[in-house]
Amino acid sequence: MTSENTAENPFRQQQTDRDTAPQFVLPLVIRMEKAAPPARTDALETAARAVLVMLSDERSLGEGEWAQAMRDWQDARIRKVVRRARGAEWRRASELPGLTVTGSGPASETVSVAEVRVFPPVPLDGWPKELAKLQVSGTDCYDAVKPPAPDPARPVLWLSPDLDMSAGKAMAQAGHGAQLAWWDLSETDRKAWREAGFPLAVRTAGAEHWRQLTASGLPVVQDAGFTEIAPGSCTVVADHPALRS
């Protein structure tokens, strides 16, 4: 149900029954203080972990308070939108039901550790007013130094080298990749990943490596083309050790 080769991958642009269902979106808010924004890689990795934390939270499962919203969202197109907040905006957003995930990236006087708050899905046109007024633009942030090569024993979400995405767009795509990996894992592997704290890395693949990844059978995100990039663009390959053939 979740790999690129599956007819109903919820990230693909082809018309499916998912398009006739009521549409929902998973809101993510990145804390973006003007004086000390987070590093880009830390922001991407934290957003991906935030999606996994939401998917696995007991309130999202069974009869939990967020479970119906999660089911409605996953029955339609799997949309995620990243907005930014600072100061009082961040404090107000933090008062709404949701989960805040903190990164592990570098911190200094000019760089903050990433903080991402993820909220239960909302109707596409029914955002809470505290979130609706937050801006989508202005999420760009940068790595002062090139991130190290990822640990091959850990999951890696590989970004396409062919696409120029804003940090907010890339955060959403990393979240899609993490979600596809989660869906494809066995319950045993999900439990192990969750108990380890969802370790993962987000990196941009080299051109040859990207060609190998997209032909490997690993989960591939194909963007629906709502923003920034063309429909059907392959954006992320989710390389989890348990999914390697």
CSV table of C-alpha atoms in Angstrom, one decimal:
chain,number,residue,atom,x,y,z
A,1,MET,CA,0.0,0.0,0.0
A,2,THR,CA,2.8,2.4,0.6
A,3,SER,CA,5.7,1.9,-1.9
A,4,GLU,CA,6.2,3.8,-5.1
A,5,ASN,CA,5.1,0.8,-7.1
A,6,THR,CA,1.7,0.6,-5.4
A,7,ALA,CA,-1.3,1.9,-7.3
A,8,GLU,CA,-2.6,3.9,-4.5
A,9,ASN,CA,0.4,5.6,-3.0
A,10,PRO,CA,-1.3,8.6,-1.3
A,11,PHE,CA,1.4,11.1,-2.4
A,12,ARG,CA,1.1,10.4,-6.1
A,13,GLN,CA,-0.6,12.8,-8.5
A,14,GLN,CA,-2.9,10.3,-10.2
A,15,GLN,CA,-6.6,10.6,-9.5
A,16,THR,CA,-7.8,8.0,-7.0
A,17,ASP,CA,-10.6,7.4,-4.6
A,18,ARG,CA,-8.6,9.4,-2.0
A,19,ASP,CA,-9.4,12.6,-4.0
A,20,THR,CA,-13.2,12.1,-3.5
A,21,ALA,CA,-12.8,11.8,0.3
A,22,PRO,CA,-13.0,15.0,2.6
A,23,GLN,CA,-9.5,16.4,2.6
A,24,PHE,CA,-7.5,17.0,5.7
A,25,VAL,CA,-4.0,18.4,6.5
A,26,LEU,CA,-1.5,17.7,9.2
A,27,PRO,CA,-0.2,21.0,10.5
A,28,LEU,CA,3.4,21.4,11.6
A,29,VAL,CA,4.8,24.6,13.0
A,30,ILE,CA,8.5,25.3,13.2
A,31,ARG,CA,9.8,27.7,15.8
A,32,MET,CA,11.7,30.3,13.8
A,33,GLU,CA,13.1,33.0,16.0
A,34,LYS,CA,14.6,35.9,13.9
A,35,ALA,CA,17.9,36.1,15.9
A,36,ALA,CA,18.6,32.4,16.0
A,37,PRO,CA,16.8,30.1,13.5
A,38,PRO,CA,17.5,26.4,13.6
A,39,ALA,CA,19.9,24.7,11.2
A,40,ARG,CA,18.2,23.3,8.1
A,41,THR,CA,19.1,19.6,8.6
A,42,ASP,CA,18.0,19.8,12.2
A,43,ALA,CA,14.7,21.3,11.2
A,44,LEU,CA,14.1,18.6,8.5
A,45,GLU,CA,15.0,15.7,10.9
A,46,THR,CA,12.9,17.1,13.7
A,47,ALA,CA,9.9,17.5,11.4
A,48,ALA,CA,10.2,13.9,10.3
A,49,ARG,CA,10.4,12.7,13.9
A,50,ALA,CA,7.4,14.9,14.8
A,51,VAL,CA,5.3,13.0,12.1
A,52,LEU,CA,6.4,9.7,13.5
A,53,VAL,CA,5.6,10.7,17.1
A,54,MET,CA,2.1,11.8,16.0
A,55,LEU,CA,1.5,8.5,14.1
A,56,SER,CA,2.5,6.4,17.1
A,57,ASP,CA,1.0,8.4,19.9
A,58,GLU,CA,-1.7,6.5,21.8
A,59,ARG,CA,-4.1,9.4,21.2
A,60,SER,CA,-3.8,8.8,17.5
A,61,LEU,CA,-4.6,5.1,17.8
A,62,GLY,CA,-7.7,2.9,18.5
A,63,GLU,CA,-10.2,5.0,20.3
A,64,GLY,CA,-7.8,7.8,21.2
A,65,GLU,CA,-9.0,11.4,21.1
A,66,TRP,CA,-7.1,12.1,17.8
A,67,ALA,CA,-7.8,8.7,16.2
A,68,GLN,CA,-10.8,9.7,14.1
A,69,ALA,CA,-9.0,12.8,12.7
A,70,MET,CA,-6.0,10.6,11.9
A,71,ARG,CA,-8.1,8.1,10.1
A,72,ASP,CA,-9.9,10.8,8.1
A,73,TRP,CA,-6.6,12.3,7.1
A,74,GLN,CA,-5.1,9.0,6.1
A,75,ASP,CA,-8.1,8.1,4.0
A,76,ALA,CA,-7.6,11.1,1.8
A,77,ARG,CA,-4.5,12.7,0.3
A,78,ILE,CA,-1.7,12.8,2.9
A,79,ARG,CA,-1.1,16.5,3.1
A,80,LYS,CA,1.3,18.2,5.5
A,81,VAL,CA,1.7,22.0,5.7
A,82,VAL,CA,4.6,23.6,7.6
A,83,ARG,CA,4.2,27.1,9.0
A,84,ARG,CA,6.6,29.2,11.1
A,85,ALA,CA,6.1,31.0,14.4
A,86,ARG,CA,8.1,33.1,16.8
A,87,GLY,CA,7.7,34.7,20.1
A,88,ALA,CA,4.0,35.1,21.1
A,89,GLU,CA,2.9,33.2,18.0
A,90,TRP,CA,4.8,30.2,19.1
A,91,ARG,CA,3.5,30.4,22.7
A,92,ARG,CA,-0.1,30.6,21.4
A,93,ALA,CA,0.4,27.7,19.0
A,94,SER,CA,2.0,25.7,21.9
A,95,GLU,CA,-1.3,26.0,23.9
A,96,LEU,CA,-3.3,24.1,21.3
A,97,PRO,CA,-3.5,20.3,21.5
A,98,GLY,CA,-0.5,18.7,19.9
A,99,LEU,CA,3.0,17.5,20.4
A,100,THR,CA,6.4,19.4,20.4
A,101,VAL,CA,9.5,17.6,19.3
A,102,THR,CA,12.9,19.0,19.9
A,103,GLY,CA,15.9,18.4,17.7
A,104,SER,CA,19.5,17.6,18.5
A,105,GLY,CA,21.3,19.9,16.2
A,106,PRO,CA,23.8,22.6,16.8
A,107,ALA,CA,23.1,25.6,19.1
A,108,SER,CA,24.9,28.9,19.4
A,109,GLU,CA,24.1,32.6,19.8
A,110,THR,CA,22.9,32.6,16.2
A,111,VAL,CA,21.5,29.0,15.8
A,112,SER,CA,18.8,27.4,17.9
A,113,VAL,CA,18.0,23.7,18.4
A,114,ALA,CA,15.0,22.9,16.2
A,115,GLU,CA,11.5,22.8,17.7
A,116,VAL,CA,8.6,21.5,15.7
A,117,ARG,CA,5.0,21.3,17.0
A,118,VAL,CA,2.7,18.9,15.2
A,119,PHE,CA,-1.1,19.0,15.6
A,120,PRO,CA,-3.9,16.5,14.9
A,121,PRO,CA,-5.2,16.8,11.3
A,122,VAL,CA,-7.7,19.5,10.5
A,123,PRO,CA,-10.0,20.1,7.5
A,124,LEU,CA,-8.2,21.7,4.6
A,125,ASP,CA,-10.2,24.8,5.0
A,126,GLY,CA,-10.7,24.6,8.8
A,127,TRP,CA,-7.4,25.6,10.4
A,128,PRO,CA,-7.6,27.0,14.0
A,129,LYS,CA,-7.2,30.7,13.9
A,130,GLU,CA,-4.0,30.6,15.9
A,131,LEU,CA,-2.4,28.5,13.1
A,132,ALA,CA,-4.2,29.9,10.1
A,133,LYS,CA,-2.6,33.3,10.5
A,134,LEU,CA,0.9,31.8,10.7
A,135,GLN,CA,3.0,32.3,7.5
A,136,VAL,CA,4.1,29.5,5.2
A,137,SER,CA,6.9,31.6,3.8
A,138,GLY,CA,10.0,32.5,5.7
A,139,THR,CA,10.8,29.0,6.8
A,140,ASP,CA,14.2,28.9,5.1
A,141,CYS,CA,17.2,28.1,7.3
A,142,TYR,CA,20.7,26.9,6.5
A,143,ASP,CA,23.4,24.6,7.6
A,144,ALA,CA,26.6,26.5,8.6
A,145,VAL,CA,28.6,23.3,7.9
A,146,LYS,CA,27.9,20.3,5.7
A,147,PRO,CA,26.2,17.6,7.8
A,148,PRO,CA,28.3,14.4,8.3
A,149,ALA,CA,27.7,11.2,6.4
A,150,PRO,CA,24.7,9.3,7.9
A,151,ASP,CA,25.2,6.2,10.0
A,152,PRO,CA,24.3,3.3,7.6
A,153,ALA,CA,22.7,1.4,10.5
A,154,ARG,CA,20.1,4.2,11.0
A,155,PRO,CA,17.2,5.2,8.8
A,156,VAL,CA,18.0,7.8,6.2
A,157,LEU,CA,15.5,10.0,4.3
A,158,TRP,CA,17.3,10.8,1.1
A,159,LEU,CA,16.2,14.0,-0.7
A,160,SER,CA,16.3,14.3,-4.4
A,161,PRO,CA,19.4,16.2,-5.7
A,162,ASP,CA,17.4,17.5,-8.6
A,163,LEU,CA,14.9,19.6,-6.8
A,164,ASP,CA,15.3,23.0,-5.2
A,165,MET,CA,12.8,23.0,-2.2
A,166,SER,CA,12.3,25.6,0.5
A,167,ALA,CA,13.0,24.3,4.0
A,168,GLY,CA,9.3,24.2,4.7
A,169,LYS,CA,8.6,22.1,1.6
A,170,ALA,CA,11.5,19.8,2.4
A,171,MET,CA,10.3,19.4,6.0
A,172,ALA,CA,6.9,18.2,4.7
A,173,GLN,CA,8.5,15.9,2.2
A,174,ALA,CA,10.8,14.4,4.9
A,175,GLY,CA,7.7,13.8,7.0
A,176,HIS,CA,6.1,12.0,4.0
A,177,GLY,CA,9.1,9.8,3.7
A,178,ALA,CA,9.1,8.9,7.4
A,179,GLN,CA,5.4,8.1,7.2
A,180,LEU,CA,5.9,5.8,4.2
A,181,ALA,CA,8.7,4.0,6.1
A,182,TRP,CA,6.5,3.7,9.2
A,183,TRP,CA,3.6,2.1,7.1
A,184,ASP,CA,5.9,-0.4,5.5
A,185,LEU,CA,7.5,-1.6,8.7
A,186,SER,CA,6.4,-4.6,10.7
A,187,GLU,CA,4.9,-4.0,14.2
A,188,THR,CA,8.1,-5.4,15.7
A,189,ASP,CA,10.3,-2.9,13.7
A,190,ARG,CA,7.9,-0.1,14.5
A,191,LYS,CA,8.2,-0.8,18.2
A,192,ALA,CA,12.0,-0.9,18.0
A,193,TRP,CA,12.2,2.4,16.2
A,194,ARG,CA,9.7,4.1,18.5
A,195,GLU,CA,11.5,2.8,21.7
A,196,ALA,CA,14.8,4.0,20.3
A,197,GLY,CA,13.3,7.6,19.9
A,198,PHE,CA,13.0,7.5,16.2
A,199,PRO,CA,16.6,8.0,15.2
A,200,LEU,CA,17.0,9.1,11.6
A,201,ALA,CA,18.9,11.3,9.3
A,202,VAL,CA,17.9,13.5,6.4
A,203,ARG,CA,20.5,14.0,3.6
A,204,THR,CA,20.6,15.0,-0.1
A,205,ALA,CA,21.6,12.1,-2.3
A,206,GLY,CA,24.3,12.3,-5.0
A,207,ALA,CA,23.0,11.9,-8.5
A,208,GLU,CA,24.2,8.3,-9.0
A,209,HIS,CA,23.1,7.3,-5.6
A,210,TRP,CA,19.7,8.8,-6.2
A,211,ARG,CA,19.2,6.7,-9.4
A,212,GLN,CA,20.1,3.6,-7.4
A,213,LEU,CA,17.7,4.5,-4.6
A,214,THR,CA,14.7,5.2,-6.8
A,215,ALA,CA,15.2,1.8,-8.4
A,216,SER,CA,15.8,-0.1,-5.2
A,217,GLY,CA,12.2,-0.8,-4.2
A,218,LEU,CA,12.4,1.3,-1.1
A,219,PRO,CA,9.4,3.7,-0.4
A,220,VAL,CA,9.5,6.7,-2.7
A,221,VAL,CA,7.5,9.9,-2.2
A,222,GLN,CA,6.0,11.3,-5.4
A,223,ASP,CA,4.7,14.8,-4.8
A,224,ALA,CA,1.2,15.7,-5.8
A,225,GLY,CA,2.4,19.1,-7.1
A,226,PHE,CA,0.3,21.4,-5.0
A,227,THR,CA,3.2,23.7,-4.2
A,228,GLU,CA,6.7,24.5,-5.5
A,229,ILE,CA,7.4,21.5,-7.7
A,230,ALA,CA,5.9,19.6,-10.6
A,231,PRO,CA,3.3,16.9,-10.0
A,232,GLY,CA,4.9,13.4,-9.9
A,233,SER,CA,8.3,14.6,-8.8
A,234,CYS,CA,10.2,12.0,-6.7
A,235,THR,CA,11.2,13.9,-3.6
A,236,VAL,CA,12.3,11.5,-1.0
A,237,VAL,CA,13.4,7.8,-0.7
A,238,ALA,CA,12.9,6.3,2.8
A,239,ASP,CA,15.9,4.1,3.4
A,240,HIS,CA,15.2,2.2,6.7
A,241,PRO,CA,17.5,-0.8,7.4
A,242,ALA,CA,14.5,-3.1,8.0
A,243,LEU,CA,13.2,-2.3,4.5
A,244,ARG,CA,16.4,-3.0,2.5
A,245,SER,CA,16.2,-6.0,0.3
